[in-house]
Coordinates of C-alpha atoms in Angstrom, one line a residue:
Chain C
M273 CA -4.4 79.7 129.0
S274 CA -7.1 77.9 127.1
Q275 CA -6.3 77.8 123.3
V276 CA -8.6 77.5 120.3
R277 CA -7.3 74.9 117.9
V278 CA -8.1 73.3 114.5
H279 CA -6.7 69.9 113.7
N280 CA -6.6 67.5 110.7
F281 CA -8.4 70.0 108.5
S282 CA -7.8 68.5 105.0
I283 CA -8.0 70.6 101.8
S284 CA -7.2 69.9 98.2
L285 CA -4.5 71.7 96.2
D286 CA -7.2 74.2 95.1
G287 CA -8.3 74.8 98.7
Y288 CA -11.5 72.8 98.9
A289 CA -12.3 71.3 102.3
T290 CA -15.4 69.5 101.1
G291 CA -16.8 68.6 97.7
E292 CA -20.1 69.4 96.0
G293 CA -23.3 67.4 96.5
L294 CA -23.2 66.6 100.3
T295 CA -25.7 63.8 101.2
E296 CA -26.1 61.3 104.0
E297 CA -24.3 58.8 101.8
A298 CA -21.6 61.2 100.8
P299 CA -20.8 63.5 103.7
F300 CA -18.0 65.1 101.6
G301 CA -19.8 65.1 98.3
H302 CA -17.9 64.2 95.2
A303 CA -14.6 64.4 97.3
G304 CA -15.6 61.0 98.8
R305 CA -12.9 59.7 101.1
R306 CA -10.0 61.3 99.2
L307 CA -9.4 64.2 101.6
H308 CA -9.0 61.9 104.5
E309 CA -7.3 58.7 103.2
W310 CA -4.1 60.0 104.8
M311 CA -5.8 59.8 108.2
F312 CA -7.5 56.5 107.7
A313 CA -4.0 55.0 107.0
T314 CA -2.7 56.1 110.4
R315 CA -3.0 54.2 113.7
F316 CA -5.3 57.0 114.9
G317 CA -7.5 56.5 111.9
C318 CA -7.6 52.7 112.3
E319 CA -8.6 53.0 115.9
L320 CA -11.5 55.3 114.9
F321 CA -12.9 52.3 113.1
G322 CA -11.8 49.7 115.7
M323 CA -9.1 48.3 113.4
P324 CA -5.6 47.3 114.4
G325 CA -2.5 48.6 112.7
G326 CA -2.0 51.9 110.9
S327 CA 1.1 54.1 110.2
E328 CA 3.2 55.6 112.9
G329 CA 5.0 58.4 111.1
V330 CA 4.4 62.1 110.7
D331 CA 0.8 61.7 109.7
Q332 CA 0.1 59.8 112.9
A333 CA 2.0 62.4 115.0
F334 CA -0.2 65.1 113.6
A335 CA -3.4 63.1 113.6
E336 CA -3.4 62.1 117.3
R337 CA -2.8 65.7 118.5
T338 CA -6.4 66.5 117.8
N339 CA -7.7 65.2 121.2
L340 CA -4.8 66.1 123.4
G341 CA -5.9 68.7 126.0
I342 CA -9.2 69.4 124.4
G343 CA -12.2 70.1 126.7
A344 CA -14.9 71.0 124.2
E345 CA -15.6 71.2 120.4
I346 CA -17.5 73.8 118.4
M347 CA -18.8 72.5 115.0
G348 CA -21.0 73.8 112.3
A349 CA -24.4 72.4 111.6
G350 CA -23.0 71.1 108.3
K351 CA -20.6 68.8 110.2
F352 CA -23.3 67.4 112.5
G353 CA -25.4 66.0 109.7
P354 CA -26.5 66.1 106.1
P355 CA -28.5 69.1 104.8
G356 CA -31.9 69.0 106.6
W357 CA -30.9 66.9 109.6
Q358 CA -32.6 69.4 111.8
D359 CA -35.9 68.1 110.5
Q360 CA -35.1 64.4 111.2
A361 CA -36.1 64.0 114.8
S362 CA -34.0 60.8 115.1
W363 CA -30.7 62.3 113.9
R364 CA -28.0 62.2 116.5
G365 CA -24.9 62.8 114.4
W366 CA -22.9 60.6 112.1
W367 CA -21.0 58.9 114.8
G368 CA -23.3 56.3 116.4
P369 CA -24.2 56.0 120.1
N370 CA -20.6 56.6 121.3
P371 CA -19.1 59.5 119.3
P372 CA -15.4 60.1 119.3
F373 CA -15.5 63.4 121.1
H374 CA -16.0 62.5 124.8
T375 CA -16.5 66.2 125.7
P376 CA -19.3 68.7 125.3
V377 CA -19.8 69.6 121.7
F378 CA -21.4 72.9 120.6
V379 CA -23.2 72.7 117.3
L380 CA -23.9 76.1 115.7
T381 CA -27.5 76.1 114.3
H382 CA -30.3 78.6 114.1
Q383 CA -32.8 76.0 115.2
E384 CA -33.6 75.3 118.9
I385 CA -32.8 71.7 119.6
P386 CA -32.6 70.0 123.0
S387 CA -29.1 68.8 124.1
M388 CA -28.3 65.1 123.3
E389 CA -26.4 63.1 125.9
M390 CA -24.4 60.3 124.3
E391 CA -22.4 57.4 125.6
G392 CA -18.7 58.0 126.5
G393 CA -19.1 61.6 127.7
T394 CA -20.1 63.4 124.5
V395 CA -23.0 65.8 125.0
F396 CA -24.2 67.7 121.9
H397 CA -25.5 71.2 122.7
F398 CA -27.1 73.3 120.0
I399 CA -26.4 77.1 120.1
N400 CA -27.1 80.1 117.9
E401 CA -24.2 82.4 118.8
S402 CA -21.5 84.5 117.3
P403 CA -18.0 83.0 117.1
E404 CA -16.9 85.1 120.1
R405 CA -19.8 84.0 122.3
A406 CA -19.4 80.4 121.1
V407 CA -15.8 80.3 122.2
A408 CA -16.6 81.8 125.6
I409 CA -19.3 79.2 126.1
A410 CA -17.1 76.4 125.0
Q411 CA -14.1 77.6 127.1
E412 CA -16.4 77.7 130.1
A413 CA -17.5 74.1 129.4
A414 CA -13.9 73.0 128.8
G415 CA -12.9 73.8 132.3
G416 CA -9.6 75.3 131.5
L417 CA -8.7 72.9 128.6
D418 CA -8.5 73.9 125.0
V419 CA -11.4 74.3 122.5
R420 CA -11.3 72.6 119.1
I421 CA -13.1 74.1 116.1
G422 CA -14.3 71.1 114.3
G423 CA -15.3 72.5 110.9
G424 CA -16.6 72.6 108.3
P425 CA -14.8 75.2 106.2
T426 CA -17.4 78.0 106.5
V427 CA -17.1 77.7 110.3
V428 CA -13.3 77.6 110.4
R429 CA -13.3 80.7 108.1
G430 CA -15.7 82.5 110.4
F431 CA -13.5 81.9 113.5
L432 CA -10.3 82.9 111.5
Q433 CA -12.0 86.1 110.4
A434 CA -12.9 86.8 114.0
N435 CA -9.2 86.2 114.9
L436 CA -10.1 83.6 117.4
I437 CA -7.9 80.7 116.3
D438 CA -4.5 80.1 118.0
M439 CA -3.4 77.0 116.1
L440 CA -4.6 75.8 112.7
H441 CA -3.4 72.5 111.3
V442 CA -4.2 72.1 107.6
V443 CA -3.5 68.9 105.6
Q444 CA -2.9 69.6 101.9
V445 CA -3.9 66.6 99.8
P446 CA -2.4 66.5 96.3
I447 CA -5.7 66.4 94.4
V448 CA -7.6 69.1 92.5
L449 CA -11.2 68.9 93.5
G450 CA -12.5 71.7 91.3
R451 CA -15.7 72.4 93.3
G452 CA -17.1 72.5 96.8
V453 CA -16.4 74.8 99.7
R454 CA -13.0 76.5 100.0
L455 CA -11.1 77.3 103.2
W456 CA -9.2 80.4 102.3
E457 CA -12.1 82.5 100.8
G458 CA -12.3 85.9 102.3
L459 CA -9.1 85.6 104.3
E460 CA -6.8 87.9 102.4
G461 CA -3.7 88.7 104.5
I462 CA -4.5 86.2 107.2
E463 CA -0.9 85.0 107.2
Q464 CA 0.1 88.1 108.9
H465 CA -1.3 86.8 112.2
F466 CA 0.4 83.4 112.0
D467 CA 3.8 81.7 111.7
C468 CA 3.5 79.0 109.1
E469 CA 5.4 75.7 109.0
I470 CA 5.1 73.1 106.3
V471 CA 6.3 69.5 106.4
P472 CA 5.7 66.9 103.7
S473 CA 4.7 63.3 104.5
P474 CA 5.8 60.2 102.6
S475 CA 2.0 59.6 102.2
G476 CA 2.0 62.5 99.7
V477 CA 0.1 65.0 101.9
A478 CA 1.8 68.1 103.4
H479 CA 1.1 69.3 107.0
L480 CA 0.8 73.1 107.4
T481 CA 0.8 74.4 110.9
F482 CA -0.3 78.0 111.5
S483 CA 0.5 79.2 115.0
R484 CA -0.7 82.6 116.1
R485 CA 2.1 85.3 116.4
Q486 CA 2.4 86.5 120.0
Chain G
M123 CA 12.4 63.7 73.3
S124 CA 11.6 67.4 73.7
Q125 CA 9.6 68.1 76.9
V126 CA 7.2 70.9 77.8
R127 CA 8.1 72.4 81.2
V128 CA 6.9 75.0 83.6
H129 CA 9.3 76.4 86.2
N130 CA 9.2 78.7 89.2
F131 CA 5.5 79.2 88.9
S132 CA 4.6 80.8 92.2
I133 CA 1.1 80.7 93.8
S134 CA -0.4 81.8 97.0
L135 CA -2.0 79.4 99.5
D136 CA -5.3 80.2 97.9
G137 CA -3.9 79.4 94.5
Y138 CA -3.5 82.8 93.0
A139 CA -0.5 83.2 90.6
T140 CA -1.1 86.9 90.2
G141 CA -3.0 89.6 92.1
E142 CA -5.7 92.0 91.0
G143 CA -5.0 95.4 89.3
L144 CA -2.1 94.7 86.9
T145 CA -0.4 97.8 85.6
E146 CA 3.0 98.7 84.2
E147 CA 4.1 99.7 87.7
A148 CA 2.6 96.6 89.3
P149 CA 3.0 93.6 87.0
F150 CA 1.5 91.3 89.6
G151 CA -1.1 93.8 90.9
H152 CA -1.7 93.9 94.6
A153 CA 0.5 90.8 95.0
G154 CA 3.5 93.1 94.5
R155 CA 6.8 91.2 94.9
R156 CA 5.4 88.8 97.5
L157 CA 5.0 85.8 95.2
H158 CA 8.7 86.0 94.1
E159 CA 10.7 87.1 97.1
W160 CA 11.8 83.5 97.5
M161 CA 13.5 83.7 94.1
F162 CA 15.0 87.2 94.5
A163 CA 16.8 85.8 97.5
T164 CA 18.5 83.1 95.5
R165 CA 21.8 83.4 93.6
F166 CA 19.7 82.9 90.5
G167 CA 17.5 85.8 91.4
C168 CA 20.4 88.1 92.4
E169 CA 22.1 87.4 89.0
L170 CA 18.9 88.5 87.2
F171 CA 19.5 91.9 88.6
G172 CA 23.3 91.9 88.3
M173 CA 23.7 91.5 92.0
P174 CA 26.3 89.3 93.8
G175 CA 25.4 86.8 96.5
G176 CA 22.1 85.0 97.0
S177 CA 21.1 81.7 98.7
E178 CA 22.4 78.3 97.5
G179 CA 19.9 75.9 99.0
V180 CA 16.8 74.2 97.7
D181 CA 15.3 77.4 96.4
Q182 CA 18.4 78.0 94.2
A183 CA 18.4 74.3 93.1
F184 CA 14.9 74.7 91.8
A185 CA 15.2 78.2 90.5
E186 CA 18.1 77.6 88.2
R187 CA 16.6 74.6 86.5
T188 CA 14.4 77.0 84.5
N189 CA 16.9 77.6 81.8
L190 CA 18.6 74.2 81.6
G191 CA 18.0 72.5 78.2
I192 CA 15.3 75.1 77.1
G193 CA 15.3 76.0 73.4
A194 CA 12.2 78.2 73.3
E195 CA 9.5 79.7 75.5
I196 CA 5.8 80.2 75.0
M197 CA 4.1 83.0 77.0
G198 CA 0.8 84.7 77.2
A199 CA 0.2 88.3 76.1
G200 CA -0.4 89.1 79.8
K201 CA 3.2 88.2 80.7
F202 CA 4.7 90.2 77.8
G203 CA 3.3 93.5 79.0
P204 CA 0.7 95.4 81.0
P205 CA -2.9 95.5 79.6
G206 CA -2.9 97.3 76.3
W207 CA 0.8 96.9 75.5
Q208 CA -0.3 95.9 72.0
D209 CA -1.2 99.5 71.3
Q210 CA 2.1 101.0 72.5
A211 CA 4.3 100.8 69.4
S212 CA 7.5 101.2 71.6
W213 CA 6.7 98.3 74.0
R214 CA 9.3 95.5 73.7
G215 CA 8.6 93.6 76.9
W216 CA 9.5 94.2 80.6
W217 CA 13.1 93.1 80.3
G218 CA 15.1 95.8 78.6
P219 CA 17.3 95.4 75.5
N220 CA 18.8 92.1 76.6
P221 CA 16.0 89.9 78.0
P222 CA 16.9 86.8 80.1
F223 CA 15.5 84.3 77.6
H224 CA 18.2 84.0 75.0
T225 CA 16.0 81.8 72.8
P226 CA 13.0 82.3 70.6
V227 CA 9.9 83.3 72.6
F228 CA 6.4 82.9 71.3
V229 CA 3.9 85.4 72.6
L230 CA 0.3 84.3 72.3
T231 CA -1.8 87.2 71.1
H232 CA -4.7 87.8 68.7
Q233 CA -3.0 90.9 67.2
E234 CA -0.5 90.7 64.3
I235 CA 2.8 92.1 65.5
P236 CA 6.2 91.9 63.7
S237 CA 8.9 89.8 65.4
M238 CA 11.3 91.7 67.7
E239 CA 15.0 90.7 67.7
M240 CA 16.6 91.6 71.0
E241 CA 20.2 91.4 72.2
G242 CA 21.5 88.2 73.6
G243 CA 19.6 85.8 71.3
T244 CA 16.1 86.5 72.4
V245 CA 13.6 86.9 69.5
F246 CA 10.0 87.6 70.3
H247 CA 7.5 86.2 67.9
F248 CA 3.8 86.9 68.1
I249 CA 1.4 84.1 67.2
N250 CA -2.3 83.4 67.4
E251 CA -2.4 79.6 67.7
S252 CA -3.9 76.8 69.8
P253 CA -1.8 75.3 72.6
E254 CA -1.1 72.2 70.4
R255 CA 0.0 74.3 67.4
A256 CA 2.0 76.7 69.6
V257 CA 3.9 73.7 71.1
A258 CA 4.6 72.3 67.7
I259 CA 5.9 75.7 66.5
A260 CA 8.1 76.2 69.6
Q261 CA 9.5 72.7 69.5
E262 CA 10.5 73.2 65.9
A263 CA 12.3 76.5 66.9
A264 CA 13.9 74.8 69.9
G265 CA 15.8 72.4 67.7
G266 CA 15.3 69.3 69.9
L267 CA 15.6 71.2 73.2
D268 CA 12.7 71.6 75.6
V269 CA 10.0 74.2 75.5
R270 CA 9.1 76.3 78.6
I271 CA 5.6 77.6 79.2
G272 CA 6.3 80.9 80.8
G273 CA 2.8 81.8 82.1
G274 CA 0.7 83.6 83.2
P275 CA -1.8 81.4 85.0
T276 CA -4.5 81.4 82.2
V277 CA -1.9 80.2 79.7
V278 CA -0.5 77.4 82.0
R279 CA -4.0 76.3 82.7
G280 CA -4.8 76.1 79.0
F281 CA -1.7 73.9 78.3
L282 CA -2.6 71.7 81.3
Q283 CA -6.1 71.3 80.1
A284 CA -4.7 70.3 76.7
N285 CA -2.5 67.7 78.5
L286 CA 0.6 69.2 76.9
I287 CA 2.8 69.7 80.1
D288 CA 5.4 67.1 81.0
M289 CA 6.7 68.9 84.1
L290 CA 5.2 71.5 86.3
H291 CA 7.1 73.2 89.1
V292 CA 4.9 75.2 91.4
V293 CA 6.2 77.3 94.3
Q294 CA 3.6 77.7 97.1
V295 CA 4.1 80.9 99.0
P296 CA 2.5 81.1 102.5
I297 CA 0.3 84.1 101.9
V298 CA -3.4 84.4 101.2
L299 CA -3.9 86.8 98.3
G300 CA -7.7 86.7 98.2
R301 CA -8.0 87.9 94.7
G302 CA -6.4 87.7 91.3
V303 CA -6.1 84.8 88.8
R304 CA -6.0 81.3 90.1
L305 CA -3.9 78.4 88.7
W306 CA -6.1 75.4 89.5
E307 CA -9.4 76.7 88.1
G308 CA -11.1 74.2 85.7
L309 CA -8.5 71.5 86.4
E310 CA -10.5 69.0 88.5
G311 CA -8.8 65.6 88.5
I312 CA -5.6 66.9 86.9
E313 CA -3.5 65.1 89.5
Q314 CA -4.4 61.8 87.9
H315 CA -1.9 62.6 85.1
F316 CA 1.0 63.5 87.4
D317 CA 3.2 62.2 90.1
C318 CA 3.4 64.9 92.7
E319 CA 6.3 65.6 95.1
I320 CA 6.4 68.4 97.7
V321 CA 9.5 69.7 99.5
P322 CA 9.6 72.6 101.9
S323 CA 12.3 75.2 101.9
P324 CA 13.7 77.0 105.0
S325 CA 12.6 80.2 103.2
G326 CA 9.0 79.3 104.0
V327 CA 7.9 78.3 100.5
A328 CA 7.2 74.8 99.4
H329 CA 8.2 73.3 96.0
L330 CA 5.7 71.1 94.3
T331 CA 6.9 69.1 91.3
F332 CA 4.3 67.5 89.1
S333 CA 5.8 65.1 86.6
R334 CA 3.6 63.4 84.0
R335 CA 2.9 59.7 84.5
Q336 CA 4.3 57.6 81.8

């Protein structure tokens, strides 16, 4: 049975998944790299940048799950580019010619944009659909594999509100960001649908796994 | 050296330390008992209600620290009673004739109220002072022992903002409350003053200890 999963979704102690002031130079605004340092320090994170080394402990164990058994991703317009990317004809995502997805990726946007076929198997499709329809489309494209909801926070929230998420992996980073976009907003009582497990890492972050109750 | 400490301060995943709709019947509003179930299940919590038994693990280890070496408490008016308690001449706190403090307790309120001497060594004093002055007064009364900041969230926040807290023990409960009063509001960057350690409990909560960097 194809699952809908969220991985490596980093938030601050006060629940912000991104900071304020998002630009092309600062994709996470004033949060900078702070929400994802834990991942950059893992082997998984190093490989993303073509670097050797990286940690092999609990952070790595969680980080590398993100691609296992995934056949498609759904992401929000805000993850695909900085505000206004829809008006830059040359914008093809943050990730260069060979993005790290290697599957179909469905970008939720109100604008009609032709699909972009990238190297390495990533194809960006642009759709204007409800969470339910987006999941159905992505599951079809995933050919029986799982679908990852790639973020940002507003998108993850929408899929949680629609009760479409089977597994949510949140990484709590011990910083107080103060401003930005929060994950938990509008999700009162959401814990009733999930079993929650928390495990700390020597890096200082904590991994929270929410798995849907059967 | 007398320290200023916060213990057993429970918050939801979305950072609320109390819910919405506080009344005499519902001191934590719609949060009910959910933020403190972990503590009621410990031996410490059972003893508070004169009950035998209770758990002896990590939750108990943290819970019982709250009274060790404490010579005075400072609390907000909102912890002492429901909204408007200042106008009920008979109100002497939630805790009955023998409150569980057994030290001087300084209640921050704008109203002039005579001190209340209770059984068991607890004396409630009512003061209208800044966090700095309140700490000085409480340390004087504590006779060299430590001072506990008892909450609620607005009060803890104020003392954190004034950089007066040496140790902060937060208990993160895996529920999303959605509304109420948040701990972390207005504290951007506060982590720079603290070392943070997190340890999960089999009960499902996680204990976060913030100790001030020297």
